[in-house]
């Protein structure tokens, strides 16, 4: 913008100098020393059809420091679109667009939480174990996939498949060589819960040891450009991931409700001794559940890694939300984990409409407490009979 | 067919509940076990069924040693068991509870389900209700029904008639005898001692983890000592 | 077992305690300069640990190669600062004090430093942090024993804000980490931008432990700024993809980075796709880290990839060793008293050996380090700092484009 | 290897500030969980509100120290009521999660930039411990036996801490032997049965929650005063986890278990950490272990240690094996 | 035996019942508990629907009915463990609807549970002591001063010892309640309820699973309770027991009260026989009778199976 007049006045009111912008719209005023200066743009010298974007700011107080150049900017817009904050012109989104986006993100996050919650709820459901090391199962899966994907160099899809299998084996192994042994020794559930805290600590730092403290993305699909679907912009990987998550959740949920082994799992959850008396091989059922739980956790970890990053604290950081999801849905119900987690996901994202984003977790957790106030047994849970 | 020799077993380390209990059952027999509360009757059944570890002594089934075998392994050998307490899966529906009973023979579920519902029609009406919300008696029916889902060759019943209405109590005893007639060996613990002793071939009286008496059911009913100590005189003789 | 503390609390008459700052025996000079590190091995800043440890290690090695301090080799004791969620730092300090550390290099996190500053300075030990940028320390009552080699956020914020304006961005969105570092820097950037005629249309403070950042980005997107300043650490690796996903690519908005996340992301297996950061800019305090120096750090820790705060740690160690030389003592208070002297006003020197030689020759020295001019003011903060401006290319790696040295006060 | 330093720091850790703080927190947990069966996983929040209540009063509003203490106590009680009213009706496992959530809410609010003018954001608050140390009866110097000695500040805070622990232990001992404690223990077993006997279960649970919170809150004060600074992340869920670990380590529902558990916990942490770092600097470990990852190894070992302790002594140090046998599934 | 000593109260109770109508909901001369229109539904199922019921003070009333008739649910409503959908009830003239369970117990109406609730990790003795009311030591502040509650505790212990002796649990005094057998738990539960010192004690199947000999001696105890002025309402399926001790019998079926009357009358009531007792309730049977009955049943079954086929 050429020929616009700018004047600079020192703090004590002494004019320093004037300047006129050059062809590129730039100007420069040397000042004698550090201090405060007033910079004024003479609006009358602005060419026709151009106005200040922030009209009331034709004069700026500028602090200039020793030895450095200070840039001052007068933002200009075509006259007519005067005043106020920037209107939603190019690419900016309206409030409702943001709500739509947040709703989508809520489902996106909710489904990942749900997947993690399903694994947790399976194990909790059958053995009663509140497994605080579940987050580390997620991390394990994500790191396995990272290893195959980034270190070995297999495509992520195959790496994920392999890791889900390994996650299953890991789950199996945990029960076979660890939890199963403890169960047989008659460890109490509380003791096992604390042991799981120890295990979580152990595993988390094993991951730190081998993986390091920094997060890292997978080699494929990282920073995939978003596509616009209606008001929502999302990366294609999000849609695929959500599809897979929903599919797995529904399959596992139905399996738990309908298949023989699923019913057996619930039976074991209710009363292991009676289950054994019915001819159910309790140890085997639990082992299957651990295997499936481990595999699902692995998948959840990979999905989390895909949408976020792989890091040694990833599972631990999401664990509280996973617990919140399971609880909100109703402990031990097949689809409770799904429903609860999605509610958690939605509230995390949508609460940012009213609260600062740094407090978004607070929004979701408050909802958990409120729901518990009115439905102490969770959304899908059932009340126990007394007497 | 099933025999236990010199059984010692218990829950808390160092405290034996069973102190050298002996028991044998011939094929096709119906055995009743009675005794005061806390005598160890339930413990005996649990021990036979592998739910309480045997400390010394042995349990054999058809001559084979089954001491400390896992419960589900016994089920596949044709042993069935109805526990005294906690005998249903509360979060499963009635139908699913029964399905669990037929866990090892899923193919025969339909047929057996019909059979059980014949006996306890109340169950058919409520098949979709969760067992956890059932009344005490209804639970007992489910528990009994669950054990009848398989066709066991030995059936261990722990107070099957407790909590049932008189009408259903009768039914249970009739069923027990009928099952027994069909060739199933039945061992039954009962507090409804008279009824139990009336139908059983032989009865054991257990006291403090030891067999105090063993005789035919009819002899026990009329044994004045047994009457005084265990049966009481309440029911009109 | 209750109440062991009070019955064993019989005064065990110790060295006559100085009245003002009661330095217990632990820190009294034993002739060996002992440098303790309190740097993150675990916790949320664990990824910053390796370069910092390497910096100290390298410095100690060079000092000892040059003959040590007071005729004895310098010893180094490494401890973990963790983060504030475990109370590791406090235990680590106990250990350092027990082992008669004279100087504690650390912590990386301002919050952790605040939690132990009383303990360290109370024991008469010098605390010198390579990475604390919070304004709080400037005014903290630290008995004159707290120093830092990283400049407070003010200068960088000023330079970054200026840079954003200079690039013609009148609307700016800020995504800042919720801690002393992030919010402090964000405030300073905002001040600079708004003071210069731009507008910060949205300032989103995010929780570093959040499950994801989509809502945070959506909030920025709603306001459609021309530039986005990303102020934080490792989370940036998650935020950039989120920006890309929601359509705020580097082509549409201009990204600005800060020292915490100005890494070479690359296009490799765990980097971003080519061009993701093309044209993005960033600032980082400190003179350009020469490849030579990077190589030296790598010789200490071959696995290093990033070098954040490595030079600052190095300088912190060297400058305290010089101060000890100048004070001819390894007592914390004496070192602290000399730190300002050796860092300013005198003949410039750039490495330990030459500085030490000059000191031995009785000259007044002014140490200029790997991270910049190193000059302490009375508050123990750097009085002057260099801020480098960097620009990313299509390969997602950054190159220096300018340096901006300035006084912090003013 | 400087074994001397390792041993001294370890012994000091066993009676040091952290042990005191964790012991108090754990005594509170023991009342709530060990005796009353309330799986309150929000204990950290009680310490947090107490510490912040005091710190904010003194540092932000420049009010007197004792008022700060009063406000801290009041805040704890208020939190207990706020937390208790919606959650005490819940089943144990629900309660656990909801209280974690509540504690996280408290921490996140303390941490938030929005309220930083009051709570100080992630840096928290400093400059409030002056009055406390002004009361210090010890003159400057070090106190202790031989190398196990502390300076006058630490000695003062430890004295207060251990006196408080002794008082709390005495309180718990008296209470749990009384009919009041009996009702609490009964509630742990079966609320409905207790209700049918005419006891106001909710009220007792609330009393336990408040009492446990208040004991924990003393820990919060000491923590803040001892460090002369409060920070939100000190009061994260991990803190509560460790408090539970300590209770179980010692044996739930035993008077002294939290104290012994806390000492074991910190001895383990410090001993392992210091031994490892000494070993690394002495070059005694394979080159795989460096300063950068030795911190991780330390927590690995601590995790492992906790697991092993509980695996081989599931009832804890003072626990009764017979009780464990009762609730095995 | 005991029977003789219990005559006075029993006579009084019987006299009170003598000329009442034998119909559901009949008014009693001195009701301790009056129930009106209590309804509880679970989804589509109406578990309880009692139009009007009165319980005579100082009597032993039995509540019988087929499984699932709603007896336990009815107890739950009355004692505040579950909230009724509709209706009202008054105990000693005091409206109790909506009153929480512990208050109900304090007014003097105490119940036991059908599925026992032993407090596993408390000893048997502690279980008993817990039952006592108005304990000074149960107040937080007084608990801190042992002197203030010691004496009372000793009295309570003494009372508990007596009851335990009665219930043959004295040998288990210091064992954990969790280690009791099924029947022993029933006994403990009942003894504990009596520690409360209630006016009306509501026993849900107290004798299921209890050894017959012991049942008999406990019956004597229950009768003593009546002598002490207590009112007893109990659910039971053991007809011998019902016949032996109850003064009045209320029959429920499908949630509603279908009949009321003295034991003998009720047991010959055809509706009750059909719904509840079955054809062969009159024990004992001789072996021959049993055989007969068996064959009958078998024949019935076969017939049915044939029908199906
Ligand atoms: N889980 C357990 N742990 C410890 N001890 C137990 C346990 N179960 C039962 N006992 C003890 O074992 C003894 C026998 O119990 P058991 O259940 O076998 O008695 P029972 O003969 O079946 O009595 P009932 O007729 O009352 O059912 C009892 O004294 C009881 O105290
Ligand atoms: N929470 C519940 N949800 C659904 N149905 C219930 C619930 N509680 C009870 N019922 C049903 O209500 C009916 C009445 O149950 P209740 O337990 O009162 O019977 P009852 O008379 O005590 O039987 P029993 O003699 O077998 O103990 C039963 O059919 C039962 O299945
Ligand atoms: Mg039994
Ligand atoms: Mg009932």
XYZ file of C-alpha atoms in Angstrom, chain E residues 83-268:
186
model
C -39.758 -48.145 47.673
C -43.369 -49.051 47.088
C -45.086 -47.678 44.022
C -48.275 -46.950 45.900
C -49.880 -47.411 49.250
C -49.275 -46.604 52.872
C -48.641 -48.479 56.058
C -48.498 -47.524 59.691
C -46.552 -49.133 62.489
C -47.923 -48.337 65.919
C -49.885 -45.600 64.234
C -46.766 -44.078 62.688
C -46.766 -43.724 58.911
C -43.685 -45.408 57.517
C -43.920 -44.859 53.817
C -40.729 -43.322 52.502
C -38.955 -43.744 55.820
C -35.432 -45.090 55.282
C -34.630 -48.593 56.415
C -32.576 -47.726 59.460
C -35.310 -45.517 60.855
C -37.835 -48.248 60.363
C -35.624 -50.554 62.359
C -35.300 -47.960 65.095
C -39.036 -47.620 65.434
C -38.986 -51.250 66.462
C -39.672 -53.164 63.304
C -36.760 -55.411 62.448
C -36.418 -57.908 59.654
C -34.091 -60.692 58.690
C -33.096 -61.614 55.188
C -34.032 -64.727 53.312
C -30.615 -64.885 51.705
C -28.497 -64.420 54.743
C -26.315 -61.386 55.227
C -23.662 -62.397 57.684
C -21.006 -59.760 58.204
C -18.222 -62.075 57.172
C -15.147 -60.436 58.599
C -16.679 -59.680 61.948
C -16.742 -62.372 64.549
C -20.015 -63.899 65.583
C -19.916 -61.962 68.815
C -19.304 -58.669 67.043
C -22.205 -59.437 64.758
C -24.383 -59.816 67.805
C -23.162 -56.698 69.526
C -23.840 -54.719 66.441
C -27.523 -55.435 66.822
C -27.905 -53.598 70.114
C -29.547 -50.212 69.931
C -28.724 -46.861 71.439
C -25.109 -47.712 71.966
C -23.231 -44.830 73.415
C -20.035 -45.946 71.780
C -21.554 -45.638 68.362
C -21.322 -41.907 68.610
C -18.080 -40.682 67.119
C -17.015 -38.493 69.999
C -18.037 -40.797 72.788
C -16.285 -43.645 71.021
C -13.040 -41.869 71.815
C -13.646 -42.227 75.529
C -13.805 -45.958 76.189
C -14.970 -45.380 79.735
C -18.223 -43.988 78.468
C -19.315 -47.134 76.716
C -17.509 -50.008 78.447
C -20.275 -50.768 80.919
C -22.945 -50.779 78.306
C -20.781 -52.969 76.131
C -20.500 -55.521 78.889
C -24.243 -55.623 79.303
C -24.679 -56.068 75.597
C -22.137 -58.836 75.563
C -23.950 -60.612 78.310
C -27.220 -60.440 76.451
C -25.499 -61.640 73.315
C -23.987 -64.602 75.131
C -27.406 -65.676 76.286
C -28.851 -65.527 72.826
C -25.905 -67.338 71.317
C -26.352 -70.095 73.814
C -29.991 -70.391 72.850
C -29.073 -70.540 69.201
C -26.303 -73.052 69.741
C -23.707 -70.684 68.389
C -21.719 -70.202 71.564
C -18.917 -72.414 70.358
C -18.531 -70.197 67.311
C -18.446 -67.039 69.379
C -15.036 -65.833 68.215
C -15.043 -67.206 64.693
C -15.558 -65.024 61.673
C -19.171 -65.052 60.614
C -17.974 -65.745 57.112
C -16.904 -69.204 58.143
C -20.335 -70.317 59.328
C -22.353 -72.950 57.535
C -25.549 -72.035 55.732
C -27.801 -72.971 58.615
C -25.619 -71.328 61.197
C -25.855 -68.096 59.285
C -29.623 -68.238 59.474
C -29.370 -68.641 63.191
C -26.952 -65.810 63.573
C -29.126 -63.560 61.495
C -32.123 -64.241 63.667
C -30.227 -63.879 66.898
C -28.753 -60.601 65.691
C -32.176 -59.242 64.824
C -33.319 -60.084 68.334
C -30.437 -58.091 69.770
C -32.175 -55.013 68.406
C -34.962 -55.649 70.893
C -37.734 -55.033 68.407
C -41.440 -54.800 68.946
C -42.185 -56.496 65.706
C -39.725 -58.934 64.291
C -40.129 -59.990 60.716
C -38.390 -63.238 59.897
C -37.962 -64.225 56.285
C -37.811 -68.027 56.200
C -35.912 -68.296 59.452
C -35.890 -72.072 59.543
C -35.045 -72.942 55.967
C -31.941 -75.042 56.225
C -31.954 -75.281 59.976
C -31.694 -78.660 61.531
C -35.119 -79.965 62.680
C -34.066 -80.616 66.232
C -32.728 -77.126 66.533
C -35.787 -75.714 64.806
C -37.852 -77.210 67.495
C -35.941 -75.638 70.303
C -35.938 -72.319 68.474
C -39.665 -72.447 68.167
C -39.820 -72.465 71.879
C -37.708 -69.377 71.825
C -39.976 -67.656 69.361
C -42.885 -68.433 71.595
C -40.976 -66.885 74.452
C -40.667 -63.778 72.388
C -44.388 -63.546 72.274
C -44.455 -63.952 76.009
C -42.114 -61.008 76.284
C -44.654 -59.019 74.350
C -43.013 -59.109 70.984
C -44.966 -59.475 67.805
C -43.647 -61.923 65.264
C -44.364 -61.982 61.579
C -42.625 -64.698 59.695
C -42.478 -66.250 56.285
C -42.081 -69.977 56.251
C -42.593 -72.956 54.030
C -42.333 -75.538 56.773
C -45.933 -76.335 57.547
C -45.108 -78.209 60.706
C -43.631 -75.124 62.105
C -46.446 -72.880 60.918
C -48.949 -75.135 62.474
C -47.030 -75.380 65.687
C -46.412 -71.789 66.563
C -48.545 -69.451 64.577
C -51.705 -67.935 65.938
C -52.790 -66.593 62.632
C -51.854 -67.298 59.047
C -51.919 -64.943 56.097
C -51.711 -66.408 52.635
C -50.326 -64.507 49.704
C -50.444 -65.499 46.086
C -49.422 -63.471 43.088
C -48.851 -60.440 45.230
C -52.251 -60.330 46.886
C -53.517 -61.649 50.193
C -55.907 -64.421 49.262
C -56.795 -65.832 52.637
C -56.399 -65.286 56.342
C -57.276 -67.388 59.306
C -56.065 -69.673 62.054
C -53.629 -72.350 60.913
C -56.022 -75.267 60.884
C -58.675 -73.504 58.929
C -56.195 -72.196 56.427
C -54.588 -75.507 55.817
C -57.797 -77.047 54.827
